[in-house]
């Protein structure tokens, strides 16, 4: 919403045809409200007073007023005619009736804005679902002033520039623009709230529990009703919309409905078996290694994979990778050669089968 800086006539709330005396009366009436000595000297009241005084200074000087009118693009010669006694009477009556302080329109209730936040959902949580605490910073209703922005809202005058609407109709098309004099509030805050400085809203941090569905996808939008920004003037709060960014897991990957984890084992573990700590979707588990296992062999834990669409869960598969020693010192070398001897040609099952297959192929050619 663009702001509209009111011209001098609008600032004083007088017709462009107003008589100098009408303008003066209006200025004096407004001074009684906004003069820093009366309004307590707050910045907002002082600014309002300065704007009104500036407008009066312009309109009370015939040459300045003519210049101002030319800048506004007013060419109507009637404008410079002095207004009639009847018009003046209307102005004075209108002024008395509005009483400036008494008339206040309550703006319509406005639903709070939705708050959209990017949320990193950990791998396991995205698959299993559940509550995810999300910390959000948002604008909240100020409790001290109850959202009015004013220390004493009952003392604040209704804005005479926009007649309490907060909006001005401008130009030939009568477009709606926010009134700059009251910043769209419809009233002028004489003493801004000490907590929020007149905003009526404050930034606060809050933790919201977001319900993550089972098998949540990257880019999913999760809505938490009523956890968005506060409504204004009694309006309902908006929603929190969590934009899901799926986190990767350095150890676990998804394969259909199964979860796969590479499991490096030492030669001794692979040959002799034992048990090792392994990750799962739920945390850390103890996995029993049957003896012996070979590289590429999978140890399957049924029903511990990802939830399936039609109920139940896939499997959790640990894929064995036999690790080769990084150290090749003389001791390691001697031990490996001793192992080679001890196992013998027949003892290496996969290697023996592979060599036999290659030998058969050579004979067939
Ligand atoms: Zn406040
Ligand atoms: Zn206004």
Coordinates of C-alpha atoms and ligand atoms in Angstrom, one line a residue:
X1 CA 0.0 0.0 0.0
X2 CA 1.5 3.3 -1.1
X3 CA 1.5 6.2 1.3
X4 CA -0.2 9.4 0.3
X5 CA 1.3 12.6 1.6
X6 CA -1.7 14.9 2.1
X7 CA -1.6 18.4 0.6
X8 CA -1.9 21.4 2.8
X9 CA -5.7 21.5 2.5
X10 CA -6.0 17.9 3.5
X11 CA -3.6 18.3 6.4
X12 CA -5.8 21.0 7.8
X13 CA -9.0 19.3 6.7
X14 CA -10.4 22.3 4.8
X15 CA -11.8 22.8 1.4
X16 CA -9.4 24.1 -1.3
X17 CA -11.9 27.0 -1.5
X18 CA -11.7 27.8 2.2
X19 CA -11.6 31.4 3.3
X20 CA -8.4 32.5 5.1
X21 CA -10.4 32.9 8.3
X22 CA -11.8 29.3 8.1
X23 CA -8.2 28.1 7.6
X24 CA -7.1 30.0 10.7
X25 CA -9.9 28.7 12.9
X26 CA -9.1 25.2 11.8
X27 CA -5.5 25.6 12.5
X28 CA -6.2 26.9 16.0
X29 CA -8.5 24.0 16.7
X30 CA -5.9 21.4 15.6
X31 CA -3.2 23.2 17.5
X32 CA -5.2 22.7 20.7
X33 CA -4.9 18.9 20.1
X34 CA -1.4 18.5 18.7
X35 CA 0.6 21.4 20.3
X36 CA 3.6 19.7 22.1
X37 CA 2.8 21.5 25.3
X38 CA -0.7 20.0 25.3
X39 CA 0.0 16.5 23.8
X40 CA 2.9 15.8 26.2
X41 CA 5.6 16.5 23.7
X42 CA 5.8 13.0 22.2
X43 CA 7.5 12.6 18.9
X44 CA 4.3 11.6 17.0
X45 CA 2.3 14.5 18.3
X46 CA 5.2 16.9 17.6
X47 CA 5.5 15.6 14.0
X48 CA 1.7 16.0 13.5
X49 CA 1.9 19.6 14.9
X50 CA 4.9 20.4 12.6
X51 CA 3.0 19.1 9.6
X52 CA -0.1 21.1 10.5
X53 CA 1.9 24.3 11.2
X54 CA 3.7 23.9 7.9
X55 CA 0.4 23.5 6.1
X56 CA -0.9 26.6 7.8
X57 CA 2.2 28.6 7.0
X58 CA 1.7 27.8 3.3
X59 CA -2.0 28.5 3.2
X60 CA -1.9 31.7 5.3
X61 CA 0.4 33.4 2.9
X62 CA -1.5 34.3 -0.4
X63 CA 1.6 34.0 -2.6
X64 CA 2.6 30.7 -1.0
X65 CA -0.9 29.4 -1.3
X66 CA -1.1 30.2 -5.0
X67 CA 2.3 28.5 -5.5
X68 CA 1.0 25.4 -3.6
X69 CA -2.2 25.3 -5.7
X70 CA -0.2 25.5 -8.9
X71 CA 1.9 22.6 -7.8
X72 CA -1.2 20.6 -7.1
X73 CA -2.3 21.3 -10.6
X74 CA -5.4 23.3 -9.6
X75 CA -6.5 25.5 -12.3
X76 CA -10.1 26.2 -11.3
X77 CA -10.4 30.0 -11.1
X78 CA -13.3 29.6 -8.7
X79 CA -10.9 28.2 -6.2
X80 CA -9.6 31.6 -5.4
X81 CA -13.0 33.0 -4.9
X82 CA -13.7 33.4 -1.2
X83 CA -16.1 30.8 0.1
X84 CA -19.5 32.0 0.9
X85 CA -20.8 32.7 4.4
X86 CA -22.9 29.5 4.1
X87 CA -19.9 27.4 3.3
X88 CA -18.0 28.8 6.2
X89 CA -20.9 28.1 8.5
X90 CA -20.9 24.4 7.3
X91 CA -17.2 24.2 8.0
X92 CA -17.6 25.6 11.5
X93 CA -20.5 23.3 12.2
X94 CA -18.7 20.3 10.8
X95 CA -15.7 21.1 13.0
X96 CA -17.8 21.4 16.1
X97 CA -19.7 18.2 15.3
X98 CA -16.7 16.0 14.7
X99 CA -15.2 17.4 17.9
X100 CA -12.0 15.7 16.6
X101 CA -11.5 13.7 19.8
X102 CA -14.8 12.1 20.1
X103 CA -15.4 10.5 16.7
X104 CA -13.6 7.3 16.3
X105 CA -14.4 4.6 13.7
X106 CA -13.2 1.1 14.6
X107 CA -11.3 -0.4 11.7
X108 CA -12.7 -3.7 10.4
X109 CA -11.2 -6.9 11.9
X110 CA -8.3 -8.2 9.9
X111 CA -7.1 -11.8 9.8
X112 CA -3.4 -12.1 10.6
X113 CA -1.0 -13.0 7.9
X114 CA 0.2 -16.5 7.2
X115 CA 3.7 -17.0 8.2
X116 CA 5.8 -19.1 5.8
X117 CA 9.0 -20.7 7.1
X118 CA 11.4 -23.1 5.6
X119 CA 11.8 -26.1 7.9
X120 CA 14.6 -28.7 7.7
X121 CA 13.0 -32.0 8.5
X122 CA 15.4 -34.7 9.6
X123 CA 15.5 -37.9 7.4
X124 CA 14.0 -40.2 10.0
X125 CA 11.3 -37.7 11.1
X126 CA 10.2 -37.2 7.5
X127 CA 9.7 -41.0 7.0
X128 CA 8.2 -41.9 10.4
X129 CA 6.3 -38.6 10.9
X130 CA 5.6 -37.0 14.3
X131 CA 5.8 -33.7 16.0
X132 CA 8.7 -31.3 15.0
X133 CA 9.3 -28.2 17.2
X134 CA 9.9 -25.2 14.9
X135 CA 11.2 -21.9 16.3
X136 CA 9.6 -19.0 14.5
X137 CA 10.0 -15.2 14.9
X138 CA 6.9 -13.3 14.1
X139 CA 5.1 -10.1 14.8
X140 CA 2.8 -10.4 17.7
X141 CA 0.1 -8.2 19.1
X142 CA 1.6 -5.9 21.8
X143 CA 0.0 -6.7 25.2
X144 CA 0.8 -3.4 26.9
X145 CA -1.3 -1.3 24.5
X146 CA -3.6 -4.2 23.3
X147 CA -2.4 -3.6 19.8
X148 CA -3.5 0.1 19.7
X149 CA 0.1 1.4 19.7
X150 CA -1.0 4.0 22.2
X151 CA -0.3 4.5 25.9
X152 CA -3.8 5.9 26.2
X153 CA -5.9 5.1 23.1
X154 CA -8.9 6.8 24.6
X155 CA -7.1 10.2 24.4
X156 CA -6.1 9.8 20.7
X157 CA -7.9 12.0 18.2
X158 CA -9.5 10.5 15.2
X159 CA -7.5 11.5 12.1
X160 CA -9.1 14.6 10.5
X161 CA -7.1 14.2 7.3
X162 CA -8.7 10.8 6.3
X163 CA -11.7 11.2 8.5
X164 CA -10.7 8.2 10.5
X165 CA -10.6 5.8 7.6
X166 CA -6.8 5.4 7.4
X167 CA -7.2 5.7 3.6
X168 CA -7.4 8.6 1.3
X169 CA -9.1 8.7 -2.1
X170 CA -6.6 10.4 -4.5
X171 CA -6.4 11.4 -8.1
X172 CA -9.1 11.4 -10.8
X173 CA -9.6 7.6 -10.3
X174 CA -10.2 8.1 -6.6
X175 CA -7.6 5.4 -5.8
X176 CA -7.2 4.4 -2.2
X177 CA -3.9 5.3 -0.6
X178 CA -2.8 4.9 3.0
X179 CA -3.0 8.2 4.9
X180 CA 0.5 9.4 5.8
X181 CA -0.7 11.7 8.6
X182 CA -2.0 8.8 10.7
X183 CA 0.0 6.0 9.0
X184 CA -3.2 4.4 8.1
X185 CA -4.4 4.0 11.7
X186 CA -7.4 6.3 11.3
X187 CA -6.3 8.0 14.5
X188 CA -3.2 9.9 15.6
X189 CA -1.3 8.4 18.5
X190 CA -0.4 11.2 21.0
X191 CA 1.6 9.0 23.3
X192 CA 3.1 6.0 21.7
X193 CA 3.2 2.7 23.7
X194 CA 6.4 2.4 25.6
X195 CA 6.8 -1.3 24.7
X196 CA 6.2 -1.3 21.0
X197 CA 6.8 2.4 20.1
X198 CA 3.4 2.8 18.5
X199 CA 3.6 -0.2 16.3
X200 CA 1.0 -2.2 18.2
X201 CA 3.0 -5.2 17.4
X202 CA 6.3 -6.7 18.5
X203 CA 8.7 -9.3 17.3
X204 CA 8.6 -12.4 19.4
X205 CA 10.1 -15.9 19.2
X206 CA 7.9 -18.9 19.7
X207 CA 8.2 -22.6 19.3
X208 CA 5.4 -24.2 17.3
X209 CA 4.9 -28.0 17.1
X210 CA 4.5 -28.9 13.4
X211 CA 2.8 -32.3 12.7
X212 CA 4.9 -34.1 10.1
X213 CA 3.0 -36.7 8.3
X214 CA 4.4 -40.2 7.6
X215 CA 6.5 -40.3 4.4
X216 CA 6.6 -36.5 4.2
X217 CA 8.0 -35.3 0.9
X218 CA 10.5 -32.5 0.1
X219 CA 8.6 -29.3 -0.7
X220 CA 5.5 -30.3 1.2
X221 CA 3.6 -27.4 2.9
X222 CA 2.5 -28.2 6.4
X223 CA -0.1 -25.8 7.9
X224 CA -0.5 -25.2 11.6
X225 CA -3.8 -23.3 12.0
X226 CA -3.7 -20.2 14.1
X227 CA 0.1 -20.2 14.6
X228 CA 0.7 -17.3 12.2
X229 CA 0.7 -13.6 12.8
X230 CA -1.9 -12.1 15.2
X231 CA -5.0 -10.6 13.7
X232 CA -5.7 -6.9 14.0
X233 CA -8.7 -5.3 15.7
X234 CA -10.1 -8.6 16.9
X235 CA -9.3 -10.6 13.7
X236 CA -8.3 -14.2 13.8
X237 CA -4.6 -15.2 13.7
X238 CA -3.1 -16.4 10.4
X239 CA -1.6 -19.9 9.9
X240 CA 2.0 -21.1 10.0
X241 CA 3.0 -22.7 6.8
X242 CA 6.1 -24.9 7.1
X243 CA 7.9 -25.4 3.7
X244 CA 9.6 -28.8 4.1
X245 CA 13.2 -29.2 3.2
X246 CA 14.1 -32.9 3.5
X247 CA 17.3 -33.5 5.4
X248 CA 19.7 -36.1 4.1
X249 CA 21.2 -38.8 6.4
X250 CA 24.9 -39.5 6.0
X251 CA 24.4 -43.2 6.9
X252 CA 20.9 -44.1 5.8
X253 CA 19.3 -44.0 2.4
X254 CA 15.9 -44.8 1.1
X255 CA 15.4 -47.6 -1.5
X256 CA 11.7 -48.0 -2.2
X257 CA 10.3 -48.9 1.1
X258 CA 13.6 -50.2 2.5
X259 CA 16.3 -48.3 4.3
X260 CA 19.8 -49.2 3.3
X261 CA 23.0 -48.7 5.3
X262 CA 26.5 -49.5 4.2
X263 CA 28.2 -51.5 7.0
X264 CA 32.0 -51.6 6.9
X265 CA 33.4 -54.6 8.9
X266 CA 36.9 -55.6 9.7
X267 CA 38.2 -58.9 8.3
X268 CA 38.0 -60.4 11.8
X269 CA 34.4 -59.3 12.3
X270 CA 33.4 -60.6 8.9
X271 CA 35.0 -64.0 9.5
X272 CA 34.3 -64.5 13.2
X273 CA 31.0 -62.6 13.6
X274 CA 30.1 -60.6 16.6
X275 CA 27.9 -57.6 17.2
X276 CA 28.3 -53.9 16.2
X277 CA 26.4 -50.7 16.9
X278 CA 24.4 -49.6 13.9
X279 CA 22.1 -46.6 13.1
X280 CA 18.3 -47.2 12.4
X281 CA 15.4 -44.8 11.9
X282 CA 14.7 -44.9 15.6
X283 CA 18.3 -44.3 16.8
X284 CA 21.2 -46.7 17.5
X285 CA 20.8 -50.5 17.6
X286 CA 23.0 -53.5 18.4
X287 CA 23.3 -55.7 15.3
X288 CA 24.5 -59.4 15.5
X289 CA 26.9 -60.4 12.7
X290 CA 26.6 -64.0 11.8
X291 CA 29.9 -65.8 10.9
X292 CA 31.0 -65.5 8.2
X293 CA 29.7 -62.7 6.1
X294 CA 31.1 -61.4 2.8
X295 CA 31.2 -58.0 1.0
X296 CA 27.9 -57.2 -0.7
X297 CA 25.9 -59.6 1.6
X298 CA 23.0 -57.9 3.3
X299 CA 21.9 -58.3 6.8
X300 CA 18.1 -57.7 6.8
X301 CA 16.0 -56.5 9.8
X302 CA 12.4 -57.0 8.7
X303 CA 9.8 -54.4 9.3
X304 CA 12.2 -51.6 10.3
X305 CA 12.4 -49.7 7.0
X306 CA 10.1 -46.9 5.8
X307 CA 6.4 -47.0 6.4
X308 CA 4.5 -48.4 3.4
X309 CA 1.5 -46.6 1.8
X310 CA -0.8 -49.5 2.5
X311 CA 0.4 -50.1 6.1
X312 CA 3.4 -51.9 7.5
X313 CA 7.0 -51.1 7.0
X314 CA 9.8 -52.1 4.6
X315 CA 13.0 -53.7 5.8
X316 CA 16.2 -52.2 7.1
X317 CA 19.2 -53.6 5.1
X318 CA 22.8 -53.5 6.3
X319 CA 25.1 -54.1 3.3
X320 CA 28.4 -55.6 4.4
X321 CA 31.6 -54.0 3.1
X322 CA 34.8 -55.7 4.3
X323 CA 37.4 -53.1 5.0
X324 CA 41.0 -53.5 4.0
X325 CA 43.7 -52.5 6.4
X326 CA 45.2 -49.0 5.5
X327 CA 48.4 -50.0 7.3
X328 CA 50.8 -52.2 5.2
X329 CA 53.7 -52.5 7.6
X330 CA 55.8 -55.6 7.8
X331 CA 53.8 -57.0 10.6
X332 CA 50.5 -56.6 8.7
X333 CA 52.2 -58.1 5.6
X334 CA 53.4 -61.1 7.5
X335 CA 50.0 -61.6 9.1
X336 CA 48.1 -61.3 5.8
X337 CA 50.4 -63.8 4.1
X338 CA 50.1 -66.2 7.0
X339 CA 46.3 -65.9 6.7
X340 CA 46.5 -66.7 2.9
X341 CA 48.5 -69.8 3.7
X342 CA 46.3 -70.9 6.6
X343 CA 43.1 -70.6 4.5
X344 CA 44.5 -72.4 1.6
X345 CA 43.4 -72.4 -2.0
X346 CA 40.0 -74.1 -1.2
X347 CA 39.2 -71.8 1.7
X348 CA 38.4 -68.7 -0.4
X349 CA 34.9 -69.6 -1.5
X350 CA 34.0 -66.7 -3.8
X351 CA 37.5 -66.3 -5.2
X352 CA 37.7 -70.1 -5.9
X353 CA 34.4 -70.2 -7.7
X354 CA 35.3 -67.1 -9.8
X355 CA 38.6 -68.6 -10.9
X356 CA 37.0 -71.9 -11.8
X357 CA 34.4 -70.1 -14.0
X358 CA 37.2 -68.2 -15.8
X359 CA 39.1 -71.4 -16.4
X360 CA 36.0 -73.1 -17.9
X361 CA 35.5 -70.2 -20.2
X362 CA 39.1 -70.5 -21.5
X363 CA 38.5 -74.2 -22.3
X364 CA 35.3 -73.5 -24.2
X365 CA 36.9 -71.0 -26.6
Ligands
LIG1 ZN1 2.3 -1.5 22.5
LIG2 ZN1 -5.4 9.7 8.5

